[in-house]
Coordinates of C-alpha atoms in Angstrom, one line a residue:
Chain A
M459 CA 23.5 3.6 -51.6
S460 CA 26.3 6.2 -51.0
D461 CA 29.8 5.7 -52.4
K462 CA 31.2 5.2 -48.9
P463 CA 32.7 1.7 -48.5
V464 CA 31.1 -0.6 -46.1
T465 CA 33.5 -0.7 -43.2
R466 CA 34.1 -3.3 -40.4
R467 CA 32.4 -0.8 -37.9
N468 CA 29.3 -0.6 -40.1
F469 CA 29.1 -4.4 -40.0
L470 CA 29.5 -4.5 -36.2
Y471 CA 27.0 -1.8 -35.6
I472 CA 24.3 -3.5 -37.8
T473 CA 24.8 -7.0 -36.4
T474 CA 24.9 -5.8 -32.8
G475 CA 21.8 -3.7 -33.5
T476 CA 20.0 -6.7 -35.1
F477 CA 20.9 -9.0 -32.4
T478 CA 19.8 -6.5 -29.7
A479 CA 16.5 -5.9 -31.4
A480 CA 15.7 -9.6 -31.8
G481 CA 16.8 -10.3 -28.1
A482 CA 14.5 -7.4 -27.0
A483 CA 11.6 -8.6 -29.0
S484 CA 11.9 -12.2 -27.7
L485 CA 12.1 -10.9 -24.2
V486 CA 9.0 -8.7 -24.6
W487 CA 6.9 -11.6 -25.8
P488 CA 6.5 -13.5 -22.4
F489 CA 5.4 -10.3 -20.9
V490 CA 2.7 -9.9 -23.5
D491 CA 1.7 -13.5 -23.6
Q492 CA 1.2 -13.9 -20.0
M493 CA -2.0 -11.9 -20.3
N494 CA -3.4 -14.3 -22.9
P495 CA -5.8 -17.1 -21.7
D496 CA -3.7 -19.5 -19.7
A497 CA -3.8 -23.3 -19.5
S498 CA -6.4 -23.4 -16.7
V499 CA -8.7 -21.3 -18.8
K500 CA -8.2 -23.2 -22.0
A501 CA -8.9 -26.5 -20.0
L502 CA -12.4 -25.2 -19.5
A503 CA -13.0 -24.3 -23.1
S504 CA -15.7 -26.9 -23.8
T505 CA -19.0 -27.6 -22.0
E506 CA -21.3 -30.5 -22.3
V507 CA -25.0 -30.0 -21.9
D508 CA -27.7 -32.6 -21.2
L509 CA -30.8 -31.6 -23.4
R510 CA -33.4 -34.1 -21.8
P511 CA -34.9 -31.7 -19.3
I512 CA -35.8 -29.2 -21.9
A513 CA -39.3 -29.3 -23.3
P514 CA -40.4 -27.6 -26.6
G515 CA -40.7 -23.9 -26.1
Q516 CA -38.3 -23.8 -23.2
S517 CA -34.8 -22.3 -23.1
I518 CA -31.9 -22.8 -20.9
T519 CA -28.7 -20.6 -20.6
V520 CA -25.4 -22.3 -19.8
L521 CA -22.1 -20.8 -19.1
W522 CA -19.4 -21.5 -21.7
R523 CA -16.0 -19.9 -21.5
G524 CA -17.5 -17.4 -19.1
K525 CA -20.1 -16.4 -21.7
P526 CA -23.9 -17.2 -21.6
V527 CA -25.1 -19.7 -24.3
F528 CA -28.7 -19.9 -25.2
I529 CA -30.1 -23.4 -25.8
R530 CA -33.7 -23.1 -27.2
R531 CA -35.9 -26.0 -28.1
R532 CA -38.0 -24.3 -30.7
T533 CA -41.7 -24.9 -31.2
P534 CA -42.9 -25.8 -34.8
E535 CA -44.3 -22.3 -35.3
E536 CA -41.0 -20.7 -34.4
I537 CA -39.1 -22.9 -36.9
S538 CA -41.7 -22.3 -39.7
E539 CA -41.6 -18.5 -38.9
A540 CA -37.7 -18.6 -39.0
K541 CA -37.7 -20.6 -42.4
A542 CA -40.3 -18.4 -44.0
V543 CA -38.2 -15.1 -43.9
S544 CA -36.8 -14.1 -47.2
L545 CA -33.1 -13.4 -47.0
D546 CA -33.6 -10.1 -48.7
E547 CA -35.3 -8.7 -45.5
L548 CA -32.2 -9.5 -43.3
P549 CA -29.5 -7.1 -42.5
D550 CA -27.2 -10.0 -42.1
P551 CA -28.5 -12.6 -44.5
Q552 CA -28.2 -16.1 -43.2
D553 CA -30.3 -19.2 -43.8
D554 CA -32.1 -20.8 -40.7
A555 CA -30.6 -24.1 -41.8
A556 CA -27.2 -22.8 -41.6
R557 CA -27.9 -21.6 -38.0
A558 CA -29.5 -24.7 -36.4
K559 CA -28.0 -28.1 -37.2
N560 CA -31.2 -29.7 -35.9
P561 CA -34.0 -27.3 -36.5
E562 CA -35.5 -28.0 -33.2
W563 CA -32.4 -26.9 -31.3
L564 CA -31.1 -23.4 -31.6
V565 CA -27.8 -22.9 -29.8
M566 CA -26.1 -19.4 -29.8
V567 CA -24.0 -17.2 -27.7
G568 CA -26.4 -14.9 -25.7
I569 CA -24.5 -11.8 -26.2
C570 CA -25.8 -8.9 -28.2
T571 CA -23.4 -8.2 -31.1
H572 CA -23.9 -4.5 -30.5
L573 CA -22.2 -3.9 -27.2
G574 CA -22.3 -7.2 -25.3
C575 CA -25.5 -7.1 -23.2
I576 CA -27.5 -10.2 -22.8
P577 CA -30.8 -10.1 -24.9
L578 CA -34.1 -11.0 -23.3
G579 CA -35.8 -14.1 -24.7
Q580 CA -39.2 -14.2 -26.5
K581 CA -39.4 -10.4 -26.6
G582 CA -39.2 -7.8 -29.3
E583 CA -41.0 -7.2 -32.6
Y584 CA -40.0 -10.5 -34.1
N585 CA -40.9 -12.8 -31.1
G586 CA -37.2 -13.7 -30.7
W587 CA -34.9 -11.9 -28.6
F588 CA -34.7 -8.2 -27.7
C589 CA -31.7 -6.4 -26.2
P590 CA -32.7 -3.9 -23.5
C591 CA -29.5 -1.9 -23.6
H592 CA -29.9 -0.3 -27.1
G593 CA -33.1 -1.9 -28.5
S594 CA -31.8 -4.6 -31.0
H595 CA -34.6 -7.1 -32.2
Y596 CA -33.7 -10.6 -33.1
D597 CA -36.0 -13.1 -34.7
T598 CA -36.7 -16.7 -33.7
S599 CA -33.4 -17.7 -35.5
G600 CA -31.4 -15.2 -33.5
R601 CA -31.0 -13.0 -36.6
I602 CA -30.7 -9.3 -36.3
R603 CA -33.9 -7.6 -37.8
K604 CA -34.0 -4.1 -36.3
G605 CA -31.7 -1.9 -34.2
P606 CA -28.1 -1.0 -33.9
A607 CA -26.6 -4.5 -33.7
P608 CA -24.5 -5.3 -36.9
T609 CA -24.7 -9.0 -37.0
N610 CA -26.8 -12.0 -36.1
L611 CA -26.3 -13.7 -32.6
E612 CA -23.1 -15.9 -32.8
I613 CA -23.3 -19.6 -33.2
P614 CA -20.6 -21.3 -31.2
D615 CA -19.0 -24.5 -32.4
Y616 CA -21.0 -27.4 -31.0
V617 CA -21.6 -31.0 -31.8
F618 CA -24.4 -33.5 -30.9
L619 CA -22.6 -36.2 -29.1
N620 CA -25.8 -38.2 -29.1
D621 CA -29.6 -37.3 -29.4
N622 CA -29.6 -35.9 -25.9
T623 CA -26.2 -34.4 -25.4
I624 CA -24.4 -31.5 -27.0
K625 CA -20.8 -30.4 -26.5
I626 CA -20.1 -26.7 -26.9
G627 CA -16.6 -25.6 -27.9
Chain B
M525 CA 29.6 17.8 -27.0
S526 CA 27.5 20.8 -25.6
D527 CA 26.2 20.7 -22.1
N528 CA 22.7 21.6 -23.2
Y529 CA 20.4 19.6 -25.2
V530 CA 19.4 21.0 -28.5
P531 CA 16.3 19.2 -29.8
K532 CA 16.5 18.6 -33.6
S533 CA 12.8 18.4 -34.3
A534 CA 10.2 21.1 -34.1
V535 CA 8.1 19.0 -31.7
G536 CA 11.2 18.4 -29.5
K537 CA 11.9 22.2 -29.4
W538 CA 8.3 23.0 -28.5
F539 CA 8.3 20.4 -25.7
N540 CA 11.8 21.3 -24.3
E541 CA 10.9 25.0 -24.2
R542 CA 7.9 24.3 -22.0
L543 CA 9.4 21.4 -19.9
P544 CA 13.1 20.9 -20.2
L545 CA 12.8 17.2 -19.2
L546 CA 14.9 16.0 -22.1
D547 CA 17.5 18.7 -21.2
L548 CA 17.6 17.2 -17.7
I549 CA 18.0 13.6 -18.7
Y550 CA 20.5 14.5 -21.5
G551 CA 22.7 16.3 -19.0
H552 CA 22.9 13.4 -16.7
L553 CA 23.5 10.8 -19.2
M554 CA 25.6 12.3 -21.9
P555 CA 28.1 15.1 -21.3
Y556 CA 28.2 14.4 -17.4
P557 CA 32.0 14.6 -16.6
T558 CA 33.3 11.3 -15.2
P559 CA 36.7 10.3 -13.9
K560 CA 38.6 8.6 -16.7
N561 CA 39.9 5.7 -14.5
L562 CA 36.7 4.1 -13.2
N563 CA 37.0 0.3 -13.1
Y564 CA 34.3 -2.3 -13.5
F565 CA 33.3 -2.0 -9.8
W566 CA 31.8 1.3 -10.8
T567 CA 29.3 -0.4 -13.3
F568 CA 27.2 -1.8 -10.5
G569 CA 25.2 1.4 -10.2
G570 CA 23.8 0.8 -13.6
I571 CA 23.3 -2.9 -13.0
L572 CA 21.3 -2.1 -9.9
T573 CA 19.1 0.3 -11.7
F574 CA 18.5 -2.4 -14.2
C575 CA 17.7 -4.8 -11.3
L576 CA 15.1 -2.6 -9.9
V577 CA 13.3 -2.0 -13.1
T578 CA 13.3 -5.8 -13.8
Q579 CA 11.9 -6.5 -10.4
I580 CA 9.3 -3.8 -10.8
I581 CA 8.2 -5.1 -14.3
T582 CA 8.2 -8.8 -13.5
G583 CA 6.5 -8.0 -10.2
L584 CA 3.8 -6.0 -11.9
V585 CA 3.1 -8.9 -14.2
L586 CA 3.2 -11.5 -11.4
A587 CA 0.7 -9.4 -9.4
M588 CA -1.8 -9.8 -12.2
H589 CA -2.0 -13.5 -11.4
Y590 CA -1.2 -13.7 -7.7
V591 CA -3.9 -13.9 -5.0
A592 CA -2.9 -12.5 -1.6
D593 CA -5.0 -14.8 0.6
A594 CA -3.8 -17.4 3.0
D595 CA -5.9 -20.1 1.5
L596 CA -5.2 -19.3 -2.2
A597 CA -1.7 -17.7 -2.2
F598 CA 0.3 -21.0 -2.5
A599 CA -2.1 -22.4 -5.2
S600 CA -1.9 -19.1 -7.1
V601 CA 1.8 -19.2 -7.2
E602 CA 1.7 -22.9 -8.6
H603 CA -0.9 -21.6 -11.0
I604 CA 1.7 -19.0 -12.2
M605 CA 4.3 -21.8 -12.5
R606 CA 2.1 -24.3 -14.4
D607 CA -0.8 -22.5 -16.1
V608 CA 0.1 -18.9 -16.9
N609 CA 1.9 -18.5 -20.2
Y610 CA 5.6 -18.1 -19.4
G611 CA 4.6 -17.7 -15.7
W612 CA 7.6 -20.0 -14.8
L613 CA 10.0 -17.6 -16.5
L614 CA 8.5 -14.4 -15.0
R615 CA 8.6 -15.9 -11.5
Y616 CA 12.0 -17.3 -11.9
I617 CA 13.3 -14.0 -13.1
H618 CA 11.6 -12.2 -10.2
A619 CA 12.9 -14.7 -7.5
N620 CA 16.4 -14.9 -8.9
G621 CA 16.3 -11.2 -9.7
A622 CA 16.0 -10.5 -5.9
S623 CA 19.1 -12.6 -5.3
L624 CA 21.1 -11.0 -8.0
F625 CA 20.0 -7.6 -6.8
F626 CA 21.4 -8.3 -3.3
M627 CA 24.7 -9.7 -4.9
A628 CA 25.0 -6.5 -6.9
V629 CA 24.2 -4.1 -4.0
Y630 CA 26.8 -5.9 -1.7
I631 CA 29.4 -5.5 -4.4
H632 CA 28.3 -1.8 -4.8
M633 CA 28.6 -1.2 -1.1
A634 CA 31.9 -3.0 -0.8
R635 CA 33.3 -0.9 -3.6
S636 CA 32.2 2.2 -1.8
M637 CA 33.9 1.0 1.4
F638 CA 37.1 -0.1 -0.4
Y639 CA 37.5 3.2 -2.2
G640 CA 36.1 5.5 0.5
S641 CA 33.3 6.7 -1.7
Y642 CA 31.2 7.6 1.4
K643 CA 33.5 10.3 2.7
E644 CA 33.2 14.0 2.4
P645 CA 31.6 15.4 0.1
R646 CA 29.6 12.2 -0.7
E647 CA 28.2 11.4 2.8
L648 CA 24.6 12.0 1.8
I649 CA 24.8 9.7 -1.2
W650 CA 26.0 6.9 1.2
I651 CA 23.3 7.6 3.7
I652 CA 20.5 7.6 1.0
G653 CA 22.1 4.4 -0.1
V654 CA 21.7 3.0 3.3
F655 CA 18.0 3.9 3.3
I656 CA 17.7 2.2 -0.1
F657 CA 19.3 -0.9 1.3
L658 CA 16.9 -0.9 4.3
L659 CA 13.9 -0.7 1.9
M660 CA 15.4 -3.4 -0.2
I661 CA 15.6 -5.7 3.0
A662 CA 12.0 -4.9 3.8
T663 CA 10.8 -5.4 0.3
A664 CA 12.7 -8.7 -0.2
F665 CA 11.6 -10.1 3.1
M666 CA 7.9 -9.4 2.5
G667 CA 8.2 -10.7 -1.1
Y668 CA 9.6 -13.9 0.3
V669 CA 6.5 -14.3 2.5
L670 CA 4.0 -14.1 -0.5
P671 CA 4.4 -17.7 -1.9
W672 CA 3.1 -18.8 1.6
G673 CA 5.3 -21.8 1.7
Q674 CA 6.7 -23.1 5.0
M675 CA 9.8 -20.9 4.9
S676 CA 7.6 -18.0 4.0
F677 CA 5.3 -18.5 6.9
W678 CA 7.9 -19.3 9.6
G679 CA 10.2 -16.6 8.4
A680 CA 7.2 -14.2 8.7
T681 CA 6.5 -15.6 12.2
V682 CA 10.2 -15.2 13.4
I683 CA 10.7 -11.7 11.9
T684 CA 7.5 -10.3 13.1
N685 CA 8.0 -11.7 16.6
L686 CA 11.1 -9.6 16.7
F687 CA 8.9 -6.7 17.5
S688 CA 7.5 -8.6 20.5
A689 CA 11.0 -8.0 22.0
I690 CA 10.1 -4.3 22.6
P691 CA 9.3 -3.8 26.2
I692 CA 5.8 -3.2 27.4
V693 CA 4.1 -2.6 24.0
G694 CA 5.7 -5.5 22.2
E695 CA 2.7 -7.8 22.2
S696 CA 0.3 -5.0 21.1
V697 CA 2.7 -4.0 18.3
T698 CA 2.9 -7.7 17.0
N699 CA -0.8 -8.2 17.2
W700 CA -1.2 -4.9 15.3
L701 CA 1.2 -6.1 12.7
W702 CA -0.6 -9.4 12.3
G703 CA -4.1 -8.0 12.4
G704 CA -4.7 -11.1 14.7
Y705 CA -3.1 -13.3 17.2
A706 CA -0.8 -15.1 14.8
V707 CA 0.5 -14.8 11.2
G708 CA -2.3 -15.3 8.8
S709 CA -4.4 -13.8 5.9
P710 CA -4.5 -10.2 7.2
L711 CA -0.7 -10.1 7.4
L712 CA -0.2 -11.6 4.0
T713 CA -2.5 -9.1 2.4
R714 CA -0.8 -6.2 4.0
F715 CA 2.6 -7.6 3.1
F716 CA 1.5 -7.8 -0.6
T717 CA 0.3 -4.2 -0.5
L718 CA 3.6 -3.0 1.1
H719 CA 5.7 -5.2 -1.2
Y720 CA 4.1 -3.5 -4.1
L721 CA 4.5 -0.1 -2.8
M722 CA 8.2 -0.2 -1.5
P723 CA 9.9 -0.7 -4.9
F724 CA 8.5 2.7 -6.0
L725 CA 9.8 4.3 -2.9
I726 CA 13.2 2.8 -3.7
F727 CA 12.9 4.2 -7.1
A728 CA 12.3 7.7 -5.8
L729 CA 15.4 7.3 -3.5
V730 CA 17.4 6.1 -6.4
I731 CA 16.6 9.4 -8.2
L732 CA 17.9 11.3 -5.0
H733 CA 20.9 9.0 -5.0
V734 CA 21.9 9.8 -8.5
W735 CA 21.0 13.5 -8.1
A736 CA 23.3 13.7 -4.9
L737 CA 25.9 11.8 -6.9
H738 CA 25.9 14.2 -9.8
V739 CA 26.7 17.2 -7.5
P740 CA 30.3 16.3 -6.5
G741 CA 30.6 13.8 -9.3
N742 CA 32.0 10.2 -9.0
N743 CA 34.8 9.2 -6.7
N744 CA 37.4 7.2 -8.4
P745 CA 39.9 4.3 -7.6
E746 CA 42.6 6.8 -6.7
G747 CA 40.2 8.5 -4.3
I748 CA 41.5 12.0 -5.2
D749 CA 39.4 15.0 -6.3
V750 CA 39.2 15.5 -9.9
V751 CA 38.3 18.9 -11.6
K752 CA 35.3 18.6 -13.7
G753 CA 36.1 19.2 -17.3
S754 CA 39.9 18.7 -16.8
Q755 CA 42.0 16.1 -18.5
D756 CA 41.0 13.8 -15.7
T757 CA 37.4 13.5 -16.8
V758 CA 35.6 12.1 -19.8
P759 CA 32.0 12.5 -20.9
F760 CA 29.7 9.8 -19.6
H761 CA 28.6 9.1 -23.1
P762 CA 29.9 7.1 -24.9
H763 CA 32.7 6.1 -22.5
Y764 CA 30.8 4.8 -19.5
V765 CA 27.5 4.1 -21.3
V766 CA 29.5 1.4 -23.3
K767 CA 31.4 0.2 -20.3
D768 CA 28.2 0.0 -18.2
L769 CA 26.4 -1.9 -21.0
F770 CA 29.2 -4.4 -21.4
A771 CA 29.1 -5.1 -17.7
L772 CA 25.4 -5.4 -17.8
V773 CA 25.6 -7.9 -20.6
V774 CA 28.1 -10.0 -18.5
F775 CA 25.8 -9.7 -15.5
L776 CA 22.8 -10.8 -17.7
I777 CA 24.6 -14.0 -18.7
I778 CA 25.0 -14.9 -15.0
F779 CA 21.5 -14.0 -14.4
A780 CA 20.2 -16.1 -17.2
G781 CA 22.4 -18.9 -16.0
F782 CA 20.6 -18.9 -12.8
V783 CA 17.1 -18.5 -14.3
F784 CA 17.4 -21.2 -16.9
F785 CA 19.8 -23.7 -15.3
V786 CA 19.6 -23.5 -11.6
P787 CA 16.4 -21.4 -10.7
N788 CA 16.0 -23.0 -7.3
L789 CA 19.6 -23.1 -6.3
L790 CA 19.3 -20.0 -4.1
G791 CA 15.8 -20.8 -2.7
H792 CA 14.9 -23.3 -0.1
S793 CA 13.0 -26.5 -1.0
D794 CA 10.9 -26.2 2.1
N795 CA 9.2 -23.3 0.5
Y796 CA 7.5 -25.6 -1.9
I797 CA 5.5 -27.1 1.0
Q798 CA 2.4 -25.1 1.7
A799 CA 2.4 -23.1 4.9
N800 CA 1.4 -25.1 7.9
P801 CA 0.7 -23.2 11.1
L802 CA 0.9 -26.4 13.2
Q803 CA 4.4 -27.4 12.2
T804 CA 7.8 -25.5 12.1
P805 CA 10.3 -26.9 9.5
E806 CA 13.3 -28.6 11.3
H807 CA 15.9 -26.0 10.3
I808 CA 14.7 -22.5 9.5
V809 CA 17.0 -20.2 7.5
P810 CA 16.4 -16.9 5.8
E811 CA 17.4 -16.2 2.1
W812 CA 21.3 -16.2 1.8
Y813 CA 21.3 -12.4 1.6
F814 CA 20.2 -12.0 5.2
L815 CA 22.3 -14.7 6.7
P816 CA 25.1 -12.4 8.3
F817 CA 22.4 -10.4 10.0
Y818 CA 20.6 -13.6 11.1
A819 CA 24.0 -14.9 12.5
I820 CA 24.2 -11.6 14.5
L821 CA 20.7 -12.0 15.8
R822 CA 21.4 -15.5 17.0
A823 CA 24.8 -14.6 18.5
V824 CA 23.1 -12.8 21.4
P825 CA 21.6 -15.0 24.2
D826 CA 19.1 -12.2 25.0
K827 CA 15.8 -11.7 22.9
L828 CA 15.8 -7.9 23.1
G829 CA 19.5 -7.7 22.8
G830 CA 19.7 -9.9 19.7
V831 CA 17.2 -7.7 18.0
I832 CA 19.0 -4.5 18.9
L833 CA 22.3 -5.8 17.8
M834 CA 20.8 -6.9 14.4
V835 CA 19.2 -3.6 13.7
S836 CA 22.4 -1.8 14.8
A837 CA 24.5 -3.8 12.3
I838 CA 22.6 -2.2 9.5
A839 CA 22.0 1.2 11.2
I840 CA 25.8 1.6 12.0
L841 CA 26.4 1.8 8.3
A842 CA 24.7 5.2 8.1
F843 CA 27.4 6.6 10.5
L844 CA 30.3 5.3 8.5
P845 CA 31.3 8.6 7.0
W846 CA 32.0 9.9 10.5
L847 CA 33.3 6.7 12.1
D848 CA 36.1 6.5 9.5
T849 CA 38.4 9.4 10.6
S850 CA 40.9 9.1 7.7
K851 CA 40.9 11.9 5.3
V852 CA 42.4 9.6 2.5
R853 CA 39.6 7.8 0.6
S854 CA 41.0 5.0 -1.4
A855 CA 42.3 1.8 0.2
K856 CA 45.0 2.0 -2.4
Y857 CA 46.9 4.6 -0.3
R858 CA 46.0 3.2 3.2
P859 CA 48.1 0.1 3.7
L860 CA 46.5 -0.8 7.0
Y861 CA 42.9 0.0 6.1
K862 CA 43.4 -2.1 3.0
Q863 CA 44.0 -5.2 5.1
F864 CA 41.3 -4.4 7.6
V865 CA 38.6 -3.8 5.1
W866 CA 39.4 -7.2 3.4
L867 CA 39.3 -8.7 6.9
F868 CA 35.9 -7.1 7.4
F869 CA 34.5 -8.5 4.1
A870 CA 35.8 -12.0 5.0
N871 CA 34.3 -11.6 8.4
T872 CA 30.9 -10.7 7.0
I873 CA 31.0 -13.7 4.5
F874 CA 32.0 -15.8 7.5
L875 CA 29.0 -14.5 9.4
G876 CA 26.8 -15.4 6.4
Y877 CA 28.2 -18.9 6.5
L878 CA 27.5 -19.2 10.3
G879 CA 23.9 -17.9 9.7
A880 CA 23.2 -21.0 7.6
Q881 CA 24.4 -23.4 10.4
V882 CA 22.6 -24.7 13.4
A883 CA 23.1 -22.2 16.2
D884 CA 24.8 -24.4 18.6
G885 CA 28.2 -25.3 20.1
M886 CA 31.3 -24.1 18.1
Y887 CA 29.2 -22.2 15.6
L888 CA 27.6 -20.2 18.3
I889 CA 30.9 -19.2 19.8
M890 CA 32.3 -18.4 16.4
G891 CA 29.3 -16.4 15.6
R892 CA 29.9 -14.3 18.8
I893 CA 33.4 -13.6 17.9
A894 CA 32.5 -12.6 14.4
T895 CA 29.8 -10.4 15.6
V896 CA 32.2 -8.6 18.0
Y897 CA 34.6 -8.1 15.2
Y898 CA 31.9 -6.7 12.9
F899 CA 31.2 -4.0 15.4
A900 CA 34.8 -3.6 16.4
H901 CA 35.5 -2.8 12.7
F902 CA 33.2 0.3 12.9
I903 CA 33.6 1.5 16.5
I904 CA 37.3 0.7 17.2
I905 CA 39.4 0.0 14.1
L906 CA 38.0 2.7 11.7
P907 CA 38.2 5.6 14.2
L908 CA 41.6 4.7 15.4
L909 CA 43.1 4.0 11.9
G910 CA 42.6 7.6 10.9
Y911 CA 45.0 8.6 13.6
I912 CA 47.7 5.9 13.6
E913 CA 47.8 4.9 9.9
K914 CA 50.7 6.3 7.8
T915 CA 49.1 6.7 4.4
K916 CA 51.0 6.6 1.1
P917 CA 51.4 9.9 -0.9
L918 CA 48.4 10.7 -3.1
P919 CA 48.9 11.4 -6.8
K920 CA 48.2 14.9 -8.1
S921 CA 46.2 13.7 -11.0
L922 CA 44.6 10.5 -12.3
S923 CA 47.3 10.3 -15.0
E924 CA 50.2 10.4 -12.6
P925 CA 50.0 6.7 -11.3
V926 CA 50.1 5.3 -14.8
L927 CA 52.9 7.4 -16.3
S928 CA 56.3 6.0 -16.8
K929 CA 59.4 7.4 -14.9
E930 CA 60.5 9.3 -18.0
E931 CA 57.0 10.8 -18.5
K932 CA 57.0 12.0 -14.9
E933 CA 60.4 13.6 -15.3
I934 CA 59.1 15.4 -18.3
L935 CA 56.1 16.7 -16.5
A936 CA 58.2 17.7 -13.5
S937 CA 60.6 19.7 -15.7
G938 CA 57.5 21.8 -16.7
A939 CA 57.5 20.7 -20.3
T940 CA 54.2 20.6 -22.1
T941 CA 53.3 17.9 -24.6

């Protein structure tokens, strides 16, 4: 602090400046926030899926928040294959039990964690998913095993409403 | 304060040597010599610039959510009002902003008329201003069509049908405008495109308007020439920057009052009913700022005549610098003009009132009288006044009118203070 006394003018300058800055910031916010997901988008934020038509070894893809979600009814072989993997072998270690609430049903966002393409099912070196864009290989639990993708396929929030229905989101 | 901008930073110096942009802006905003006696009517230029920028920014944002299709437009506006975050605020700012823009531009034009700002050497500033006004009218009208309510639709129908008054090619021209045989989706889409484009054209004209203004400098309430850099001028900054900002704050309070308390006061409730090509609303009126011209249109019992008169009512403004034959600018020193110019303002407001009434009976007769007076002001009263009016003696400087008798005597005796 300098030795100069705080004058009435200093006070007016600072208070005016502060109020102007606060006012400007609160005015800018609506112009920024208008680009965020709006009420009509948020209203579509959850999707319910009937699981009955899906037989073991079949997958369906549903649209949730504009993104594809893979729902796969895994075969016993796929499940045991996923459970058999040692966590040390995984670039993004995660237990299969942590990824599938019910081991038979694998629910995950079908978007490659590398740059957003949709991986192809039951392809690749690990019999899981393979992304055609840049060659990422995922296993039967949707975990990254080989290629440029940094993490496992994302598991969305979902609950089993009953044995035959899940709600995503 | 120096006339040239001297950048403090090395980057500023590097930039300014290659492109003296900051120099240019600085020159027009900081040392620019301004008459010392400008009153608050001179703050509307700044207010109008603010209005234009506000309309462009809110419009840009609204365009991110709006859909220009006859089947979707109305619903997309309701989507903006109900779903989009702060969409109600952005749309109310934009809609009321248009009204406030016109309020400000009418005061700005009235100021120019009262103080004779359009006269030599400022004719071109005024003419550019008339073109800005024309573009504002077109932009506002097209913008009003976009929500695709009943007033939008029937307003668009009435105004585009004006072109059908053109002899021989009228029908082809309207079909060309519509892109069909009635107002519909093709018209809505092209109106949206043009509504988006025109504000940028206005912006370009505003730059020319200010550039042309800064050649002779501002007129002033005394209407006399001031010598730049003399005792009669002060630098624009801080004197008028602060005055303009204060006026802008007061304007913003009024603006916020409309937006937050009576956002639909100036609109028409019928525009919240979706456009219906099978039914015209009972009483169709344009937005308030077009009412005087609407009254002129309806005053004429002939289709083509009405259109010509309405267009002339705006076009005649461009000739004002030559229709006014008086050499004295300010109404302060023109006792007769002062009364007539007030009468003209009152008559225009009266025309606006008539424009909102049903065109029948007494209203129609009064509309005709007021229309005749509107034009008489320009083509009879103004040219004659220059010859018959005995104007008051003009002051020699801006200080003279505010000096006391004693001070004037001191000046006259040649003493220096």
